[in-house]
Coordinates of C-alpha atoms in Angstrom, one line a residue:
M1 CA 0.0 0.0 0.0
S2 CA 1.3 3.4 -0.9
V3 CA 1.5 6.1 1.6
R4 CA 1.3 9.7 0.6
W5 CA 4.2 11.9 1.5
G6 CA 2.1 14.4 3.5
D7 CA 0.8 11.7 5.8
A8 CA 4.3 10.4 6.5
V9 CA 5.4 13.8 7.6
R10 CA 2.5 14.2 10.0
W11 CA 3.1 10.8 11.6
R12 CA 6.8 11.7 12.1
V13 CA 5.9 15.0 13.8
R14 CA 3.5 13.2 16.0
E15 CA 6.1 10.7 17.0
R16 CA 8.6 13.4 17.9
V17 CA 6.1 15.3 20.0
A18 CA 5.2 12.1 21.9
E19 CA 8.9 11.4 22.5
A20 CA 9.7 15.0 23.8
P21 CA 9.8 15.4 27.5
A22 CA 6.9 17.4 29.1
R23 CA 7.8 21.0 29.8
R24 CA 8.0 21.7 33.6
P25 CA 6.0 24.6 35.0
G26 CA 8.1 27.7 35.8
P27 CA 9.2 28.5 39.4
W28 CA 6.3 30.9 39.8
R29 CA 3.8 28.2 38.8
R30 CA 5.1 25.3 40.9
G31 CA 4.2 24.8 44.5
R32 CA 0.7 26.1 44.5
V33 CA -0.4 23.6 47.2
L34 CA 2.5 24.7 49.4
A35 CA 1.6 28.3 48.9
A36 CA -2.0 27.6 49.9
L37 CA -0.8 25.8 53.1
S38 CA 1.3 28.9 54.0
A39 CA -1.7 31.1 53.5
L40 CA -3.8 28.8 55.7
A41 CA -1.2 28.8 58.5
A42 CA -1.1 32.6 58.4
L43 CA -4.9 32.8 58.5
L44 CA -5.1 30.5 61.5
L45 CA -2.4 32.5 63.4
V46 CA -4.3 35.8 63.1
A47 CA -7.9 34.4 63.2
P48 CA -7.9 31.1 65.1
G49 CA -11.6 31.8 66.0
L50 CA -12.5 30.6 62.5
V51 CA -11.9 27.0 63.7
P52 CA -15.2 25.9 65.3
N53 CA -15.1 24.4 68.8
T54 CA -17.4 21.6 67.8
P55 CA -16.8 18.8 67.5
G56 CA -14.1 18.1 70.0
R57 CA -13.2 21.6 71.0
L58 CA -10.8 21.8 68.1
G59 CA -10.7 25.6 68.3
S60 CA -9.5 25.5 71.9
L61 CA -7.0 22.9 71.1
L62 CA -5.5 25.0 68.3
E63 CA -5.5 28.1 70.5
S64 CA -3.8 26.2 73.3
L65 CA -0.7 25.6 71.1
L66 CA -1.1 28.6 68.8
P67 CA 2.4 30.1 69.1
W68 CA 3.9 26.8 68.0
L69 CA 2.0 27.0 64.7
G70 CA 4.8 29.3 63.6
L71 CA 7.1 26.3 63.4
A72 CA 5.1 25.3 60.2
V73 CA 7.4 27.7 58.3
V74 CA 10.3 25.3 58.6
P75 CA 8.9 22.3 56.7
L76 CA 7.0 24.7 54.3
L77 CA 10.3 26.5 53.4
A78 CA 12.2 23.2 53.1
L79 CA 9.6 21.8 50.7
A80 CA 9.6 25.0 48.7
L81 CA 13.3 24.8 48.2
L82 CA 13.1 21.1 47.3
R83 CA 10.5 21.9 44.7
R84 CA 12.5 24.9 43.5
S85 CA 9.3 26.9 43.8
A86 CA 9.6 30.7 44.0
L87 CA 5.9 30.9 44.6
A88 CA 5.9 28.6 47.7
A89 CA 9.1 30.3 49.0
A90 CA 7.5 33.7 48.8
A91 CA 4.3 32.5 50.4
V92 CA 6.3 31.4 53.5
V93 CA 6.6 35.0 54.4
L94 CA 2.9 35.1 55.1
P95 CA 2.9 33.0 58.3
V96 CA 6.1 34.7 59.4
V97 CA 4.4 38.1 59.2
A98 CA 1.3 36.7 60.9
W99 CA 3.3 35.2 63.8
A100 CA 5.1 38.5 64.3
Y101 CA 1.7 40.3 64.3
A102 CA 0.2 37.9 66.8
F103 CA 3.1 37.3 69.2
G104 CA 6.0 39.6 68.3
G105 CA 4.9 42.1 70.9
L106 CA 5.6 39.6 73.6
L107 CA 9.3 39.7 72.7
L108 CA 9.7 43.4 73.1
P109 CA 11.5 44.9 76.1
A110 CA 9.5 45.4 79.3
A111 CA 8.9 48.8 80.8
D112 CA 11.1 49.8 83.7
P113 CA 9.9 49.2 87.2
G114 CA 7.7 52.0 88.5
P115 CA 6.5 53.3 91.9
R116 CA 3.0 51.7 91.5
D117 CA 4.2 48.2 90.8
L118 CA 3.4 45.0 92.7
V119 CA 5.4 41.8 92.1
V120 CA 3.4 38.6 92.2
V121 CA 4.2 34.9 91.9
Q122 CA 1.8 32.2 90.8
H123 CA 2.5 28.4 91.3
N124 CA 0.6 25.2 91.2
V125 CA 2.9 23.4 93.7
S126 CA 1.4 19.9 92.9
D127 CA -0.3 17.7 95.4
V128 CA 2.5 15.1 95.1
N129 CA 5.4 17.5 95.6
A130 CA 8.1 15.7 97.5
D131 CA 9.9 18.9 98.6
P132 CA 7.3 21.5 99.7
A133 CA 9.9 23.2 101.9
G134 CA 12.3 23.6 99.0
T135 CA 9.6 24.8 96.8
A136 CA 8.6 27.5 99.3
R137 CA 12.2 28.7 99.6
T138 CA 12.5 29.0 95.9
L139 CA 9.3 31.1 95.7
A140 CA 10.2 33.3 98.8
A141 CA 13.6 34.1 97.2
Q142 CA 11.8 36.1 94.5
G143 CA 10.9 38.9 97.0
A144 CA 7.3 39.2 95.6
D145 CA 4.5 41.1 97.3
L146 CA 2.0 38.2 96.8
I147 CA 2.4 34.5 96.3
A148 CA -0.5 32.4 95.1
L149 CA -0.4 28.6 95.5
E150 CA -2.7 25.8 94.2
E151 CA -2.9 22.1 95.0
L152 CA -2.2 22.7 98.7
V153 CA -2.7 19.5 100.6
P154 CA -3.0 19.2 104.4
E155 CA 0.2 17.2 104.7
A156 CA 2.3 19.8 102.9
L157 CA 0.6 23.0 104.2
P158 CA 2.7 23.3 107.4
A159 CA 5.9 23.3 105.4
Y160 CA 4.7 26.2 103.3
E161 CA 3.5 28.1 106.3
T162 CA 6.9 27.6 108.1
E163 CA 9.1 28.5 105.2
L164 CA 7.1 31.5 104.1
A165 CA 6.3 33.0 107.5
A166 CA 9.4 35.2 107.9
R167 CA 8.9 37.1 104.7
Y168 CA 5.1 36.7 104.4
P169 CA 3.4 37.2 107.7
F170 CA -0.1 37.2 106.2
H171 CA -1.7 34.3 104.5
E172 CA -5.1 32.8 103.8
V173 CA -6.0 29.3 102.6
R174 CA -9.4 28.1 101.4
G175 CA -9.6 24.5 100.3
T176 CA -6.6 23.7 98.1
V177 CA -5.7 27.3 97.2
G178 CA -3.9 29.9 99.2
I179 CA -2.3 33.4 99.2
W180 CA 0.8 34.6 101.0
S181 CA 1.3 38.4 101.3
R182 CA 3.7 40.9 102.7
H183 CA 0.7 43.2 103.3
P184 CA -2.3 42.7 105.6
L185 CA -5.2 40.7 104.1
T186 CA -8.9 41.3 104.9
G187 CA -12.3 40.2 103.7
T188 CA -11.1 36.8 102.7
R189 CA -13.8 34.4 101.5
T190 CA -14.3 31.3 99.4
V191 CA -15.3 31.9 95.8
D192 CA -17.6 29.1 94.5
I193 CA -16.3 28.1 91.1
K194 CA -17.4 24.4 91.4
P195 CA -19.0 23.0 88.3
E196 CA -22.4 21.4 88.8
S197 CA -21.2 18.0 87.6
V198 CA -18.6 17.7 90.4
P199 CA -20.2 15.6 93.1
E200 CA -17.5 15.6 95.7
P201 CA -16.5 18.5 98.0
W202 CA -14.4 20.9 95.9
S203 CA -13.0 24.3 96.9
R204 CA -10.6 25.9 94.5
G205 CA -11.3 29.7 94.7
L206 CA -10.7 32.5 97.2
R207 CA -11.0 36.2 97.3
T208 CA -9.2 38.6 99.6
V209 CA -8.2 42.2 99.8
A210 CA -4.5 43.1 100.2
R211 CA -3.9 46.4 102.0
T212 CA -0.8 47.6 100.1
P213 CA 1.0 50.9 100.4
L214 CA -0.5 51.7 97.0
G215 CA -4.1 51.1 98.3
E216 CA -6.5 48.2 98.6
V217 CA -6.2 45.5 95.9
A218 CA -8.7 42.7 95.5
V219 CA -6.9 39.4 94.8
Y220 CA -8.5 36.3 93.5
V221 CA -6.7 32.9 93.5
A222 CA -8.3 30.1 91.4
H223 CA -7.6 26.6 90.1
L224 CA -9.9 25.8 87.3
P225 CA -10.6 22.1 86.4
S226 CA -8.1 20.4 84.2
F227 CA -9.0 19.2 80.7
R228 CA -8.5 15.8 79.1
L229 CA -7.5 15.0 75.5
G230 CA -9.3 11.9 74.4
A231 CA -11.0 10.2 71.5
G232 CA -13.8 12.8 71.6
G233 CA -11.4 15.7 71.5
L234 CA -10.5 18.2 74.2
G235 CA -12.7 17.8 77.3
T236 CA -13.0 21.4 78.6
A237 CA -16.7 21.6 79.7
R238 CA -16.0 21.7 83.4
R239 CA -13.2 24.2 83.0
D240 CA -15.3 26.5 80.8
E241 CA -18.1 26.4 83.3
S242 CA -15.8 27.3 86.2
A243 CA -14.4 30.2 84.2
R244 CA -17.9 31.5 83.7
L245 CA -18.5 31.3 87.5
L246 CA -15.3 33.2 88.2
G247 CA -16.2 35.8 85.6
R248 CA -19.5 36.4 87.4
A249 CA -17.7 36.8 90.7
L250 CA -15.4 39.4 89.1
D251 CA -18.5 41.3 87.8
A252 CA -19.7 41.6 91.4
E253 CA -16.4 42.8 92.7
T254 CA -16.5 46.5 93.8
T255 CA -12.9 46.8 95.1
G256 CA -10.4 47.9 92.6
P257 CA -7.8 47.2 91.2
V258 CA -8.2 43.4 90.9
I259 CA -5.5 40.8 90.4
V260 CA -6.3 37.3 89.4
L261 CA -3.8 34.6 90.0
G262 CA -4.2 30.9 89.3
D263 CA -3.8 27.7 87.4
L264 CA -6.5 28.2 84.8
N265 CA -5.6 25.1 82.8
A266 CA -5.9 27.3 79.7
T267 CA -3.7 29.7 77.7
V268 CA -4.9 33.3 77.3
D269 CA -5.6 32.6 73.6
D270 CA -8.1 29.8 74.5
R271 CA -11.7 31.0 73.9
G272 CA -12.8 28.7 76.8
I273 CA -11.7 31.3 79.3
G274 CA -13.1 34.2 77.4
P275 CA -15.3 35.1 80.4
L276 CA -12.0 36.1 82.1
T277 CA -9.8 37.5 79.3
S278 CA -12.7 39.7 78.2
R279 CA -12.8 41.3 81.6
L280 CA -9.1 41.4 82.5
N281 CA -5.8 42.6 81.1
V282 CA -3.3 39.8 80.3
P283 CA 0.5 40.0 80.2
E284 CA 1.9 42.3 77.6
R285 CA 5.4 40.8 77.4
G286 CA 6.8 37.3 77.7
F287 CA 5.7 33.7 76.9
A288 CA 6.6 32.0 80.3
F289 CA 5.5 28.5 79.3
S290 CA 4.8 26.8 82.5
F291 CA 3.5 23.3 81.8
P292 CA 4.7 20.6 81.8
A293 CA 7.7 21.5 83.8
S294 CA 9.9 18.9 82.1
F295 CA 9.2 20.4 78.6
P296 CA 7.0 23.5 78.9
L297 CA 4.7 23.9 75.9
A298 CA 2.1 26.3 77.2
R299 CA 1.5 28.9 79.9
I300 CA -1.6 27.7 81.8
D301 CA -0.6 29.5 85.0
Q302 CA -1.9 33.0 84.7
V303 CA -1.6 36.5 86.0
M304 CA -4.4 38.9 85.0
A305 CA -5.6 42.2 86.3
R306 CA -8.3 44.8 86.1
E307 CA -7.5 48.5 86.5
A308 CA -3.9 47.5 86.3
T309 CA -1.4 46.5 83.7
V310 CA 0.5 43.2 83.7
G311 CA 4.0 43.7 82.4
R312 CA 6.5 41.0 81.5
V313 CA 5.6 37.5 82.8
R314 CA 8.5 35.0 83.1
S315 CA 8.9 31.5 84.4
L316 CA 11.0 30.6 87.4
P317 CA 13.3 27.6 88.0
E318 CA 11.8 24.2 88.3
T319 CA 10.6 23.1 91.7
G320 CA 9.2 19.7 92.8
S321 CA 6.0 20.4 90.8
D322 CA 4.9 19.4 87.3
H323 CA 4.3 23.2 86.7
L324 CA 6.9 25.9 86.6
P325 CA 6.2 29.0 88.8
V326 CA 5.6 32.3 87.0
T327 CA 6.2 35.8 88.1
A328 CA 5.0 39.2 86.8
R329 CA 5.1 42.9 87.7
V330 CA 1.6 44.4 88.0
T331 CA 1.3 48.2 87.6
L332 CA -1.7 49.7 89.2
D333 CA -3.6 52.3 87.2

């Protein structure tokens, strides 16, 4: 069978096209998925509230570890370089800028101490602390005006009272929380923050008034319920209920300024303690991750205030607890 010359040419062209390697997209066209992931990380850093809290309290889980989301830039940049994608590499700038916007202010220098400052220490001392006396000495060495403690058990309480007595002649304990002060304390009472679903006796909140040289200051010490991470997600219902009860107590407080100290089992970014962070000022400087003490990932030990500014918060050396102590300077308005 004869083949026409024109058909032969067309077949040969088709063969060469089929054999030619596919042309790779340019560096500004590769890595679109990586660029999208960078944009998503940036969005979550500045607007974590977009993640719903149902099911499983996913929003609270993200907010609890939010500063660590900035580490996503490391694998994103590595993959962008591996793909030789200019688009993906440029997009990595987005989460960097978002992290700086959300948390960069915490790294700035703190203001100089002023004449209206009070120094406070907050520590969950652990109910299984094997060295309560040593823990008390570590805390007393900070020279704070106020020391708030949680998980005080009857067996360890005498050790704290003995070691702190010389520098802190005034103290009050209600249930498992207590406050030690260099200044007289008055009007101390229990604050009921017990969730309805807790059947056993449970006392984890107190309120007192410290008569400082700067005037009277209402001080609250609280230990909110812990949360559990399980198959159903982050179990925070009891903690969130307790936060609402504490928020109502603060609404009824007529003495000002107010300082709130405690193990809140939540970071300040966690929407679960919105009833507190919406009413109070949180630290302006410092991360001070406090839990777990062996490898701190989050600050769940908090210092907050009303009609006062909380300056830099920082963590203290490890004690016999699974939490690190934290200290902050509170400037009264």
